[in-house]
Each structure stands twice: as structure tokens, then as C-alpha cells.
Amino acid sequence: MNNASMDYVIALYVRLSIEDLKVDSLSIQSQLALLHSYADDMEGIPNAQVEEFIDNGHSGTNFERPAVQKLLDRVRAGEIHCILVKDFSRFGRNMIEVGYFMERVFPVFGVRFISVEDGFDSVQHQGDTGGIGMAVKYLISEFYSRDMSVKTRTAKYVKMKRGEYQSVVCPYGYQKGADGRMEIDEETAPNVRLIFQMALDGHDAHQIAEVLFQKGIVTPGEYKASKGKHYHDVSRCQGIWQRTTILRILGDERYAGTYIMGKRKVREIGGRCLHLKDESEWFKIPDHHPPIIDKSTYEQVQAKLLHFKSVKRKVHQYPLRGKVFCGCCKHAMGRIPAKKPYFICRYTSVDSMSPCHGMRILEAELESLIYEILLKQAGIILNIDSLSVAGGLDVQLAEQTEYQNRIRQCQTEKRLLYERFLLKEIDKDSYLEQKSVCDKELNRLKQAHSALSAEISQKQMDSDTKSQLKSIASDISGADGLTETFANVLIERISVFPDSQIKIEWKMKDFCREIS
């Protein structure tokens, strides 16, 4: 990019991680003040434009940070000429990745990189990254990040070994004691014992959920919400337990007094992406807290859990996948791949009084109904005459050009009026009087031009939208039925009500705005 064709852009990159909050000199304000001061003192850079890129609360161990990604996109677009950071650790703590950008990326795009407190300026180090001194600083920064991560994890493990439970959220059936340890919640523990006893007696998860509902036992989420702990949205629970919740409780060894930690780990130090480790790597602490059920009961239930677990089936693709919901309880309807596939509301299967209990609709019937609606609207769209709109737009474009010409003419008259005043062809009072008339006319023309331009812009958008709608309508008219493409482009959500009544929420409201 030719720098002469645009202002020289200096990017100030600032990063603050959670660990940095205790250090005042690393605050966002302190870093920006330092970098702005340095940018102001830079010599030989006319018309410098300074932009700020701020990552607040992000680790420097990887480059998955919103502001740094935006900065790098601007670099690749050739829109950044210089990057200023407080020190190398602000840009990143990973030596290999930082070195890659400094040696490979920034030189290619002609970007100057300056680390103020490290005394590094890439202009003074053409072809290298500062020698052994800079390499040592890279290593120290990366070692610091890894060391902090290891120390934090080690401290957490030590506390857990001492029985100091660290999580804010206790499992259902437990609560946090005054000493920070898990203790039995006598209000909900009987429900946990009931779940395990029923499983031991051979009841499956659905049968257990039905009994819990009939007894009026609220779900774990609803119970916590009643205690002021709003961890989840429970507005749609309606006191109905889910099969997955029951299976999760039955498979949780904490109810037998054993605490398990280290089940997951981050993919990289400082990152947030977790993955499940092999069970042989888990760290188990027996007798960590009081058990709700005995070890023998837990092990017997685990042997029976095989009868509860679903067999993983092949995922089938179909046009309305993920779009069909119950209009009564607002939950997703399950698709049953029978000989004649159908959608059914299974959420209220334990509530025989619910209006959507057992509600179902054939997939073919639903798809046919939706396609008829689309086909009807496609015919309406294809019969719309857009010639009058196009003609009206041509007239307005001509008016817009005329306004632009009159504005330029008025500006020229205003300039010539000022020149006459400078040449003393007219006195000050005459100049001010004529200038006032000219300013009023110029302001009127600009307002009229602005209003007309907005109207033209809207008409052009409407015209583009109509062209797009006509293209979609043409495809629908030539199709044999509802396709996955039509559903994904046009449909946001379908709510099914009793008696096969449906309500459709459209992605492209213009397409179906005339349909009630």
C-alpha cells in the first residue's frame, strides 16, 4: 500500500489479564497513557492517525483474543503501519507465536513493531528480532505464564486434598457448610436417596421422572432458584424432571462421598477450551464429604445404568431439523423416525394434564403445510410489478443529481461572495446580509438532498430485496416440496399447537409478511 495515499496509522495494542488486575502499572489506562505519550514523541511521521486495540481480561498465552485478531486483520489488509505495545508480554507470552509475527508477518506487510519498555524497535533490527536479549525476555515471559498456571492448579489441588471444596455450586443434595466443606442438605437429600432406590428397584429414568413429578418435587434448577441462586433459566421447567438430569445424578460418585477432580483439562495453558481426560487420569478423593447413599448402593446402580443409557444412533438430516417446538411448553419436539416419521412433545410426557401431553404431528403433514404457505407467497411475489418502482427511482436519481449541482453552485456563489468582500467590492454589512441568504439556501438544499438520498437508499434496498425474494420465489415454484435450503434460509422456528395448528417465525419477514 502506498503510505502517501493515506494517513500513517499507529496501532496501540493494550492487554490486561485477570492476573494483572492487582498491578496498577498494567492497567488499561496506564498502558494507554504510556503508548499515547510515546506516539506523540515519534519523529518523522506526518499526519499520524492513532487507533486503540484493547483486550481486557484475556490471557496472553494464545492469540484467540478479539482485539488482537482485529488488529491482525487490519495488518493483513495493509491498513496498519506501526504497532506500539508496553512490552512483549502485552502482545503475547508465547515465544514461538510472537516470533512468528515479528519475523514473518509484520516484515511482509511493512509494519513497524515497537515494544516501549523493552527498548525494541523493528526499524533498528532489520532481519532479526533483537538478538539474545529479546529471546531471553520471551522465555521469561512464557515461563512466568506457565509457572503461574501450574502454581494456581497445584494450590487448588492441595486445598481439595484437605477437603476444602472450591466450587461455588454444590451438587443437588448438598450445600456449602460454614467451613467451606460440602455438607448434606437435609431438604433435598431424601430426593436423591429416592432416585437411587427407584433405580435399584429397576425403574428407568422416565419412570423416576414421573414419580418425582407426581410427588411435586421441584427440579434441581427450580430449587436453587427458590434459594436465590439463578444459575439457569427455569421458566420452562414446570416441575418436570428430565431424563438426562436423573441419569447425571445416578452416575455421580460424589453422592457416595467420593470427590473427583481433574476430569477435564485445558488444551493449552491459559486457554479456556476443555476436554475430558481418560478416567485413569482422574484424581479421586474417597471420604471427602458425608455420603448421601452408601458405596454398595452406588455400585449396584452403576451396574444397572447400562439399561438406562441410550444407544447412539446415526444422526439423520431432514429439512426441519432443530426448528420444530411445542407451542405450549416451548420445548423442542423430538422427531421419531418411524415408518411415517412424526414430531412429538416428550417434555410433558409425565404430565397427563398438560395441553401438549402426547401431542404429535406427522413430519410429511407439517412439511406439506409449510410448503403450501411458501408456494402461495411465491406466487404473490412473482406477480408483483416492480416497473413503477424502478421508474420512480429513476426520477428521484435525476432529482438527486439536480440537488447536487445546485449545492455546488450555491457553494461557488458563497466563495465568490467572500472574494468580493476581500477585494472590497462590497462592504461588510452587504457581505453578511448576502452570506446569510446564501447560507439559508444552502442549508435548505442540503436538507432536501439528505432526505431524498435516504428515500432513494431505502428504495434501492427494497429493489434489491425484491430481486432476492423473486429469485427465492422462483426456486420454490420450481421445487417438488420443502427442502433443507428453503427451511434454513426462510424459517427461524415453527411452533406446533394442539389440533395441528402451527405458528411460523420467519428469518426473511419480507417474504411472508402478507401471510397471517
XYZ file of N, CA and C in Angstrom, residues 121-368:
744
model
N 12.670 -1.648 18.683
C 12.063 -1.018 17.519
C 12.519 -1.804 16.304
N 11.580 -2.415 15.578
C 11.958 -3.285 14.459
C 12.738 -2.548 13.382
N 12.591 -1.216 13.325
C 13.363 -0.444 12.344
C 14.862 -0.584 12.613
N 15.217 -0.729 13.885
C 16.630 -0.849 14.275
C 17.123 -2.293 14.252
N 16.214 -3.228 13.937
C 16.600 -4.650 13.932
C 16.102 -5.308 12.659
N 16.473 -4.764 11.531
C 16.046 -5.329 10.266
C 16.611 -6.737 10.103
N 15.702 -7.708 9.870
C 16.163 -9.068 9.634
C 16.302 -9.911 10.884
N 16.101 -9.362 12.084
C 16.138 -10.165 13.305
C 15.150 -9.591 14.304
N 15.028 -10.276 15.469
C 14.067 -9.838 16.479
C 14.748 -9.342 17.733
N 15.950 -8.814 17.616
C 16.576 -8.176 18.767
C 17.671 -8.962 19.439
N 18.003 -10.133 18.892
C 19.124 -10.859 19.467
C 18.782 -11.635 20.719
N 19.854 -12.079 21.421
C 19.693 -12.955 22.576
C 18.924 -12.290 23.711
N 19.080 -10.974 23.851
C 18.385 -10.268 24.933
C 16.888 -10.384 24.796
N 16.380 -10.179 23.575
C 14.947 -10.296 23.353
C 14.474 -11.739 23.520
N 15.284 -12.696 23.075
C 14.919 -14.107 23.219
C 14.783 -14.492 24.683
N 15.686 -13.972 25.512
C 15.612 -14.256 26.947
C 14.327 -13.674 27.531
N 13.959 -12.478 27.103
C 12.725 -11.870 27.611
C 11.508 -12.680 27.192
N 11.525 -13.181 25.935
C 10.443 -14.058 25.503
C 10.311 -15.239 26.458
N 11.453 -15.896 26.710
C 11.441 -17.109 27.533
C 10.953 -16.819 28.948
N 11.412 -15.715 29.527
C 10.993 -15.347 30.892
C 9.484 -15.122 30.930
N 8.954 -14.428 29.912
C 7.528 -14.127 29.873
C 6.707 -15.399 29.759
N 7.147 -16.323 28.874
C 6.410 -17.568 28.700
C 6.525 -18.447 29.943
N 7.721 -18.492 30.553
C 7.908 -19.285 31.754
C 7.035 -18.757 32.883
N 6.929 -17.437 32.981
C 6.101 -16.827 34.027
C 4.651 -17.276 33.895
N 4.136 -17.264 32.649
C 2.750 -17.646 32.427
C 2.521 -19.106 32.790
N 3.424 -19.988 32.359
C 3.285 -21.408 32.666
C 3.441 -21.660 34.163
N 4.386 -20.970 34.780
C 4.619 -21.146 36.214
C 3.392 -20.727 37.017
N 2.768 -19.597 36.629
C 1.572 -19.136 37.327
C 0.433 -20.142 37.180
N 0.301 -20.718 35.963
C -0.762 -21.682 35.736
C -0.557 -22.930 36.586
N 0.684 -23.420 36.628
C 0.990 -24.613 37.414
C 0.769 -24.351 38.897
N 1.232 -23.194 39.393
C 1.072 -22.866 40.814
C -0.404 -22.751 41.196
N -1.197 -22.134 40.312
C -2.623 -21.990 40.589
C -3.291 -23.360 40.668
N -2.963 -24.241 39.696
C -3.560 -25.567 39.691
C -3.115 -26.384 40.905
N -1.830 -26.283 41.261
C -1.295 -27.021 42.413
C -1.964 -26.571 43.707
N -2.122 -25.246 43.865
C -2.760 -24.715 45.072
C -4.196 -25.213 45.176
N -4.879 -25.302 44.057
C -6.260 -25.775 44.047
C -6.311 -27.237 44.472
N -5.401 -28.060 43.941
C -5.374 -29.473 44.291
C -5.081 -29.677 45.777
N -4.144 -28.905 46.324
C -3.798 -29.020 47.740
C -5.004 -28.715 48.613
N -5.749 -27.667 48.274
C -6.936 -27.307 49.049
C -7.986 -28.405 48.976
N -8.139 -29.009 47.802
C -9.127 -30.065 47.662
C -8.721 -31.302 48.449
N -7.415 -31.602 48.478
C -6.943 -32.741 49.256
C -7.224 -32.538 50.739
N -7.217 -31.302 51.183
C -7.515 -31.012 52.584
C -9.021 -31.015 52.841
N -9.790 -31.224 51.788
C -11.243 -31.262 51.950
C -11.903 -29.923 51.805
N -11.190 -28.913 51.332
C -11.757 -27.576 51.167
C -12.363 -27.482 49.765
N -13.622 -27.751 49.653
C -14.294 -27.747 48.351
C -14.333 -26.332 47.781
N -13.865 -26.192 46.525
C -13.672 -24.854 45.981
C -14.819 -24.346 45.112
N -15.606 -25.270 44.570
C -16.652 -24.828 43.662
C -17.750 -24.081 44.410
N -18.274 -23.042 43.777
C -19.368 -22.270 44.378
C -20.661 -23.081 44.351
N -20.840 -23.885 43.286
C -22.071 -24.649 43.095
C -21.885 -26.071 43.614
N -22.682 -26.459 44.589
C -22.657 -27.828 45.114
C -23.634 -28.704 44.328
N -23.387 -30.024 44.287
C -24.353 -30.915 43.635
C -25.684 -30.872 44.367
N -26.747 -31.153 43.627
C -28.080 -31.241 44.228
C -28.041 -32.252 45.374
N -28.541 -31.857 46.530
C -28.498 -32.723 47.701
C -27.459 -32.293 48.711
N -26.579 -31.371 48.280
C -25.529 -30.854 49.164
C -25.635 -29.334 49.255
N -24.964 -28.795 50.257
C -24.839 -27.356 50.411
C -23.461 -27.049 50.998
N -23.040 -25.810 50.904
C -21.741 -25.392 51.427
C -21.877 -25.092 52.911
N -21.013 -25.740 53.724
C -21.029 -25.508 55.159
C -20.293 -24.249 55.539
N -20.340 -23.894 56.817
C -19.682 -22.672 57.306
C -18.180 -22.740 57.110
N -17.602 -23.960 57.121
C -16.156 -24.116 56.966
C -15.749 -24.293 55.507
N -16.704 -24.153 54.604
C -16.386 -24.271 53.185
C -16.478 -25.679 52.646
N -16.748 -26.660 53.520
C -16.844 -28.048 53.080
C -18.275 -28.375 52.665
N -18.399 -29.420 51.837
C -19.721 -29.884 51.425
C -20.394 -30.602 52.591
N -21.665 -30.290 52.800
C -22.442 -30.995 53.806
C -23.811 -31.323 53.231
N -24.461 -32.318 53.800
C -25.739 -32.782 53.270
C -26.829 -31.730 53.492
N -27.591 -31.477 52.442
C -28.763 -30.604 52.524
C -29.959 -31.501 52.834
N -30.411 -31.473 54.062
C -31.459 -32.392 54.502
C -32.792 -32.154 53.799
N -32.919 -31.018 53.120
C -34.163 -30.727 52.413
C -34.252 -31.480 51.094
N -33.112 -31.677 50.437
C -33.117 -32.310 49.112
C -32.461 -33.684 49.081
N -31.675 -34.019 50.094
C -31.003 -35.325 50.114
C -31.993 -36.490 50.029
N -33.164 -36.419 50.698
C -34.137 -37.523 50.568
C -34.563 -37.771 49.122
N -34.588 -36.720 48.308
C -34.961 -36.891 46.896
C -33.887 -37.663 46.146
N -32.629 -37.399 46.492
C -31.520 -38.135 45.872
C -31.608 -39.607 46.263
N -31.877 -39.888 47.547
C -31.999 -41.276 48.003
C -33.157 -41.979 47.295
N -34.263 -41.240 47.081
C -35.414 -41.817 46.371
C -35.034 -42.200 44.947
N -34.290 -41.325 44.270
C -33.875 -41.590 42.884
C -33.024 -42.845 42.816
N -32.050 -42.979 43.733
C -31.178 -44.153 43.730
C -31.966 -45.418 44.094
N -32.889 -45.335 45.048
C -33.652 -46.509 45.455
C -34.543 -47.005 44.327
N -35.165 -46.061 43.607
C -36.016 -46.454 42.492
C -35.202 -47.096 41.380
N -34.011 -46.558 41.136
C -33.135 -47.164 40.125
C -32.728 -48.567 40.556
N -32.470 -48.718 41.851
C -32.092 -50.022 42.395
C -33.235 -51.019 42.252
N -34.463 -50.520 42.335
C -35.659 -51.379 42.209
C -36.008 -51.686 40.756
N -35.225 -51.127 39.819
C -35.425 -51.462 38.412
C -36.215 -50.461 37.612
N -36.538 -49.296 38.174
C -37.266 -48.274 37.420
C -36.312 -47.548 36.472
N -36.785 -47.219 35.294
C -35.942 -46.463 34.360
C -36.089 -44.965 34.630
N -35.294 -44.158 33.918
C -35.244 -42.711 34.174
C -36.600 -42.049 33.937
N -37.336 -42.506 32.934
C -38.647 -41.908 32.653
C -39.619 -42.182 33.797
N -39.609 -43.398 34.309
C -40.499 -43.752 35.413
C -40.150 -42.968 36.675
N -38.851 -42.774 36.909
C -38.417 -41.993 38.072
C -38.896 -40.552 37.931
N -38.756 -39.977 36.725
C -39.189 -38.595 36.479
C -40.688 -38.458 36.716
N -41.462 -39.481 36.328
C -42.914 -39.444 36.508
C -43.284 -39.420 37.992
N -42.606 -40.224 38.796
C -42.879 -40.260 40.234
C -42.511 -38.935 40.893
N -41.351 -38.375 40.524
C -40.920 -37.102 41.092
C -41.928 -35.996 40.779
N -42.470 -36.021 39.554
C -43.459 -35.011 39.175
C -44.748 -35.184 39.963
N -45.187 -36.419 40.097
C -46.430 -36.694 40.825
C -46.315 -36.305 42.296
N -45.126 -36.429 42.858
C -44.901 -36.052 44.249
C -44.722 -34.539 44.417
N -44.640 -33.822 43.291
C -44.485 -32.365 43.357
C -43.095 -31.923 43.772
N -42.100 -32.767 43.509
C -40.710 -32.414 43.853
C -40.139 -31.540 42.742
N -39.754 -30.325 43.061
C -39.257 -29.392 42.037
C -37.888 -29.843 41.536
N -37.558 -29.431 40.346
C -36.282 -29.807 39.734
C -35.118 -29.124 40.455
N -33.883 -29.642 40.284
C -32.725 -29.002 40.925
C -32.588 -27.529 40.576
N -32.835 -27.188 39.317
C -32.725 -25.785 38.912
C -33.751 -24.911 39.596
N -34.987 -25.407 39.687
C -36.051 -24.646 40.336
C -35.780 -24.498 41.837
N -35.230 -25.550 42.438
C -34.919 -25.491 43.873
C -33.854 -24.436 44.149
N -32.793 -24.427 43.342
C -31.726 -23.443 43.534
C -32.235 -22.024 43.287
N -33.120 -21.890 42.296
C -33.693 -20.571 42.017
C -34.523 -20.085 43.203
N -35.214 -21.007 43.866
C -36.024 -20.623 45.030
C -35.159 -20.148 46.189
N -33.873 -20.545 46.158
C -32.926 -20.120 47.188
C -32.121 -18.895 46.751
N -32.546 -18.283 45.624
C -31.864 -17.082 45.137
C -30.658 -17.352 44.275
N -30.443 -18.609 43.894
C -29.284 -18.974 43.065
C -29.769 -19.231 41.637
N -29.771 -18.188 40.844
C -30.325 -18.267 39.490
C -29.229 -18.635 38.485
N -28.812 -19.900 38.518
C -27.759 -20.362 37.620
C -28.303 -20.666 36.222
N -29.581 -21.025 36.153
C -30.167 -21.434 34.876
C -31.545 -20.794 34.706
N -31.988 -20.762 33.453
C -33.341 -20.295 33.154
C -34.311 -21.444 33.441
N -35.144 -21.278 34.460
C -36.064 -22.352 34.853
C -37.514 -22.002 34.511
N -37.692 -20.993 33.673
C -39.050 -20.521 33.373
C -39.885 -21.571 32.646
N -39.233 -22.541 31.991
C -39.978 -23.545 31.226
C -39.986 -24.925 31.898
N -39.423 -25.026 33.104
C -39.304 -26.340 33.745
C -40.657 -26.954 34.109
N -41.537 -26.147 34.706
C -42.877 -26.600 35.085
C -42.844 -27.813 36.017
N -41.768 -27.939 36.807
C -41.667 -29.036 37.765
C -41.399 -30.386 37.138
N -41.033 -30.420 35.870
C -40.822 -31.687 35.161
C -39.327 -32.014 35.115
N -38.979 -33.150 35.665
C -37.585 -33.612 35.653
C -37.253 -34.203 34.285
N -36.022 -33.972 33.858
C -35.566 -34.533 32.603
C -34.783 -35.826 32.832
N -34.877 -36.701 31.870
C -34.183 -37.989 31.943
C -32.684 -37.797 32.115
N -32.133 -36.814 31.408
C -30.683 -36.584 31.494
C -30.262 -36.140 32.885
N -31.119 -35.344 33.554
C -30.809 -34.899 34.907
C -30.739 -36.086 35.862
N -31.697 -36.990 35.740
C -31.731 -38.171 36.613
C -30.526 -39.070 36.358
N -30.176 -39.291 35.103
C -29.017 -40.123 34.779
C -27.718 -39.487 35.284
N -27.662 -38.158 35.236
C -26.466 -37.475 35.730
C -26.324 -37.664 37.236
N -27.421 -37.604 37.962
C -27.386 -37.820 39.414
C -26.973 -39.263 39.717
N -27.559 -40.214 39.000
C -27.261 -41.625 39.244
C -25.810 -41.978 38.940
N -25.179 -41.237 38.046
C -23.793 -41.532 37.682
C -22.757 -40.703 38.422
N -23.208 -39.908 39.412
C -22.309 -39.003 40.128
C -21.803 -39.669 41.414
N -20.507 -39.990 41.435
C -19.906 -40.693 42.575
C -19.817 -39.826 43.819
N -20.026 -38.523 43.679
C -19.970 -37.654 44.845
C -21.049 -37.995 45.862
N -22.148 -38.595 45.397
C -23.213 -38.962 46.321
C -22.805 -40.114 47.244
N -21.716 -40.815 46.897
C -21.188 -41.886 47.747
C -20.028 -41.391 48.607
N -19.802 -40.061 48.612
C -18.765 -39.479 49.462
C -17.421 -39.318 48.801
N -17.308 -39.709 47.522
C -16.034 -39.603 46.803
C -16.035 -38.361 45.922
N -14.993 -37.560 46.101
C -14.882 -36.376 45.249
C -13.915 -36.673 44.106
N -14.278 -36.255 42.900
C -13.435 -36.491 41.718
C -13.020 -35.154 41.137
N -11.731 -35.002 40.903
C -11.259 -33.784 40.244
C -10.273 -34.170 39.149
N -9.957 -33.207 38.327
C -9.043 -33.462 37.211
C -9.685 -34.244 36.082
N -11.032 -34.175 35.961
C -11.703 -34.892 34.878
C -11.455 -34.230 33.531
N -11.242 -32.912 33.577
C -11.000 -32.173 32.336
C -9.758 -31.327 32.468
N -9.180 -30.975 31.361
C -8.028 -30.080 31.371
C -8.066 -29.182 30.154
N -7.414 -28.047 30.250
C -7.379 -27.109 29.129
C -6.450 -27.661 28.059
N -6.770 -27.339 26.831
C -5.942 -27.830 25.725
C -4.570 -27.169 25.704
N -4.516 -25.934 26.203
C -3.235 -25.242 26.295
C -3.267 -24.307 27.484
N -2.113 -24.065 28.075
C -2.023 -23.230 29.264
C -2.546 -21.836 28.958
N -3.443 -21.373 29.824
C -4.029 -20.051 29.643
C -5.282 -20.061 28.800
N -5.562 -21.199 28.147
C -6.751 -21.266 27.311
C -7.979 -21.638 28.122
N -9.137 -21.640 27.457
C -10.404 -21.952 28.121
C -11.066 -23.190 27.552
N -10.526 -23.709 26.461
C -11.107 -24.875 25.819
C -10.730 -26.133 26.622
N -11.732 -26.878 27.090
C -11.511 -28.054 27.929
C -11.821 -29.328 27.157
N -11.155 -30.420 27.549
C -11.542 -31.724 27.019
C -11.443 -32.756 28.124
N -12.258 -33.801 28.022
C -12.362 -34.825 29.060
C -11.153 -35.752 29.006
N -10.516 -35.942 30.147
C -9.373 -36.846 30.236
C -9.852 -38.279 30.425
N -8.975 -39.217 30.177
C -9.293 -40.619 30.413
C -9.524 -40.840 31.907
N -10.448 -41.725 32.250
C -10.792 -41.927 33.658
C -9.592 -42.345 34.501
N -8.614 -43.009 33.870
C -7.420 -43.432 34.615
C -6.606 -42.235 35.104
N -6.827 -41.057 34.501
C -6.097 -39.856 34.891
C -6.842 -39.028 35.928
N -8.088 -39.404 36.246
C -8.846 -38.648 37.238
C -8.240 -38.836 38.627
N -8.408 -37.847 39.449
C -7.897 -37.909 40.808
C -9.086 -38.001 41.758
N -9.229 -39.145 42.432
C -10.381 -39.380 43.300
C -9.979 -39.273 44.772
N -10.840 -38.599 45.555
C -10.606 -38.434 46.983
C -11.747 -39.122 47.735
N -11.513 -40.342 48.246
C -12.579 -41.029 48.988
C -12.842 -40.345 50.334
N -14.054 -40.516 50.833
C -14.443 -39.955 52.131
C -14.148 -38.452 52.214
N -14.348 -37.782 51.103
C -14.096 -36.344 51.040
C -15.170 -35.549 51.777
N -16.399 -36.090 51.789
C -17.538 -35.408 52.406
C -18.557 -36.472 52.801
N -19.551 -36.135 53.607
C -20.551 -37.115 54.039
C -21.328 -37.672 52.846
N -21.468 -39.004 52.752
C -22.225 -39.592 51.631
C -23.729 -39.505 51.857
N -24.471 -39.384 50.767
C -25.937 -39.427 50.843
C -26.410 -40.869 50.693
N -25.709 -41.648 49.856
C -26.026 -43.074 49.703
C -24.741 -43.865 49.934
N -24.878 -45.140 50.343
C -23.679 -45.936 50.640
C -23.030 -46.426 49.354
N -21.772 -46.803 49.477
C -20.975 -47.199 48.322
C -21.587 -48.398 47.608
N -22.142 -49.348 48.370
C -22.725 -50.555 47.777
C -23.905 -50.198 46.878
N -24.760 -49.279 47.358
C -25.916 -48.855 46.554
C -25.455 -48.197 45.266
N -24.445 -47.344 45.391
C -23.933 -46.649 44.204
C -23.430 -47.647 43.164
N -22.647 -48.639 43.593
C -22.073 -49.598 42.652
C -23.147 -50.469 42.009
N -24.178 -50.840 42.791
C -25.271 -51.644 42.220
C -26.024 -50.852 41.155
N -26.227 -49.573 41.418
C -26.925 -48.733 40.445
C -26.099 -48.581 39.176
N -24.776 -48.462 39.313
C -23.937 -48.319 38.123
C -24.050 -49.540 37.228
N -24.199 -50.720 37.843
C -24.353 -51.937 37.057
C -25.670 -51.930 36.289
N -26.697 -51.271 36.834
C -27.997 -51.198 36.182
C -28.082 -50.058 35.168
N -27.163 -49.087 35.250
C -27.243 -47.917 34.371
C -27.164 -48.281 32.904
N -26.556 -49.426 32.598
C -26.462 -49.855 31.205
C -27.843 -49.991 30.583
N -28.845 -50.303 31.419
C -30.205 -50.455 30.891
C -30.862 -49.107 30.632
N -30.292 -48.054 31.251
C -30.884 -46.718 31.110
C -30.296 -45.945 29.937
N -29.037 -46.218 29.612
C -28.328 -45.381 28.649
C -28.839 -45.630 27.233
N -28.949 -44.565 26.482
C -29.430 -44.667 25.101
C -28.320 -45.139 24.186
N -28.690 -45.927 23.213
C -27.724 -46.333 22.199
C -27.586 -45.188 21.209
N -26.335 -44.828 20.895
C -26.114 -43.716 19.964
C -26.571 -44.117 18.563
N -27.446 -43.326 18.041
C -27.963 -43.605 16.711
C -27.363 -42.640 15.702
N -27.409 -43.049 14.454
C -26.918 -42.194 13.388
C -27.810 -40.961 13.283
N -27.195 -39.788 13.169
C -27.956 -38.542 13.068
C -28.520 -38.399 11.652
N -29.830 -38.261 11.570
C -30.482 -38.121 10.266
C -30.724 -36.642 9.963
N -30.466 -36.278 8.732
C -30.729 -34.918 8.291
C -32.135 -34.843 7.699
N -32.853 -33.790 8.037
C -34.186 -33.584 7.485
C -34.447 -32.083 7.481
N -35.331 -31.596 6.599
C -35.492 -30.147 6.381
C -35.751 -29.332 7.639
N -36.543 -29.849 8.575
C -36.956 -29.056 9.744
C -36.146 -29.396 10.996
N -34.968 -29.904 10.818
C -34.127 -30.271 11.960
C -33.838 -29.041 12.837
N -34.147 -29.155 14.129
C -33.858 -28.087 15.086
C -34.800 -26.895 15.007
N -35.910 -27.011 14.257
C -36.797 -25.861 14.070
C -38.208 -26.077 14.624
N -38.537 -27.286 15.064
C -39.903 -27.590 15.494
C -39.988 -27.578 17.022
N -40.866 -26.733 17.560
C -41.016 -26.576 19.002
C -42.482 -26.703 19.392
N -42.697 -27.086 20.641
C -44.058 -27.162 21.171
C -44.536 -25.746 21.485
N -45.702 -25.395 20.990
C -46.227 -24.057 21.230
C -46.733 -23.865 22.644
N -46.953 -24.957 23.381
C -47.478 -24.869 24.749
C -46.354 -24.761 25.785
N -45.441 -25.738 25.805
C -44.381 -25.739 26.816
C -43.089 -25.116 26.319
N -43.010 -24.788 25.024
C -41.889 -24.074 24.399
C -40.625 -24.918 24.231
N -40.694 -26.210 24.457
C -39.523 -27.071 24.305
C -39.480 -27.675 22.897
N -38.271 -28.087 22.491
C -38.109 -28.697 21.178
C -38.878 -30.015 21.118
N -39.500 -30.271 19.997
C -40.211 -31.526 19.802
C -39.259 -32.560 19.201
N -39.338 -33.759 19.715
C -38.468 -34.814 19.211
C -39.021 -35.419 17.932
N -38.119 -35.846 17.067
C -38.535 -36.495 15.817
C -38.393 -38.002 15.981
N -39.467 -38.718 15.737
C -39.463 -40.171 15.838
C -39.345 -40.746 14.424
N -38.220 -41.401 14.102
C -38.007 -41.910 12.732
C -38.739 -43.229 12.481
N -40.068 -43.183 12.573
C -40.873 -44.375 12.330
C -41.087 -44.560 10.822
N -41.950 -45.542 10.466
C -42.265 -45.733 9.050
C -42.827 -44.456 8.464
N -43.686 -43.793 9.254
C -44.147 -42.446 8.925
C -43.626 -41.523 10.022
N -42.446 -40.896 9.826
C -41.821 -40.077 10.881
C -42.762 -38.990 11.384
N -42.664 -38.707 12.683
C -43.506 -37.663 13.266
C -42.745 -36.935 14.361
N -43.216 -35.734 14.679
C -42.666 -34.939 15.776
C -43.595 -35.092 16.977
N -43.005 -35.219 18.172
C -43.807 -35.395 19.379
C -43.230 -34.562 20.515
N -44.114 -34.022 21.354
C -43.659 -33.291 22.542
C -43.465 -34.312 23.662
N -42.207 -34.569 24.020
C -41.909 -35.544 25.055
C -41.653 -34.895 26.409
N -41.548 -33.561 26.427
C -41.206 -32.896 27.679
C -42.287 -33.112 28.738
N -43.559 -33.069 28.308
C -44.666 -33.188 29.268
C -45.226 -34.611 29.318
N -44.406 -35.579 28.970
C -44.905 -36.966 28.941
C -45.331 -37.457 30.315
N -44.788 -36.831 31.389
C -45.151 -37.253 32.748
C -46.335 -36.463 33.288
N -46.794 -35.456 32.528
C -47.886 -34.593 32.981
C -49.099 -34.803 32.075
N -49.989 -35.720 32.494
C -51.140 -36.057 31.656
C -52.149 -34.916 31.546
N -52.044 -33.904 32.432
C -52.969 -32.778 32.406
C -52.491 -31.645 31.501
N -51.280 -31.742 31.012
C -50.740 -30.677 30.163
C -51.432 -30.689 28.807
N -51.729 -29.509 28.230
C -52.413 -29.468 26.921
C -51.588 -30.083 25.795
N -50.260 -30.182 25.995
C -49.413 -30.746 24.939
C -48.980 -32.175 25.255
N -49.582 -32.796 26.264
C -49.239 -34.171 26.624
C -49.522 -35.113 25.454
N -48.481 -35.758 24.950
C -48.633 -36.700 23.846
C -48.904 -36.056 22.504
N -48.801 -34.738 22.406
C -49.087 -34.040 21.144
C -48.072 -34.433 20.075
N -48.570 -34.741 18.898
C -47.682 -35.136 17.800
C -48.235 -34.632 16.474
N -47.344 -34.560 15.488
C -47.749 -34.177 14.130
C -46.842 -34.906 13.150
N -47.421 -35.446 12.099
C -46.641 -36.169 11.102
C -45.679 -35.213 10.399
N -44.464 -35.687 10.177
C -43.459 -34.853 9.510
C -43.920 -34.478 8.103
N -44.459 -35.440 7.369
C -44.913 -35.169 5.994
C -46.037 -34.143 5.990
N -46.943 -34.240 6.966
C -48.058 -33.294 7.060
C -47.553 -31.885 7.341
N -46.577 -31.766 8.264
C -46.022 -30.453 8.615
C -45.268 -29.844 7.443
N -44.454 -30.658 6.773
C -43.686 -30.154 5.629
C -44.614 -29.724 4.495
N -45.653 -30.496 4.261
C -46.608 -30.159 3.196
C -47.327 -28.850 3.496
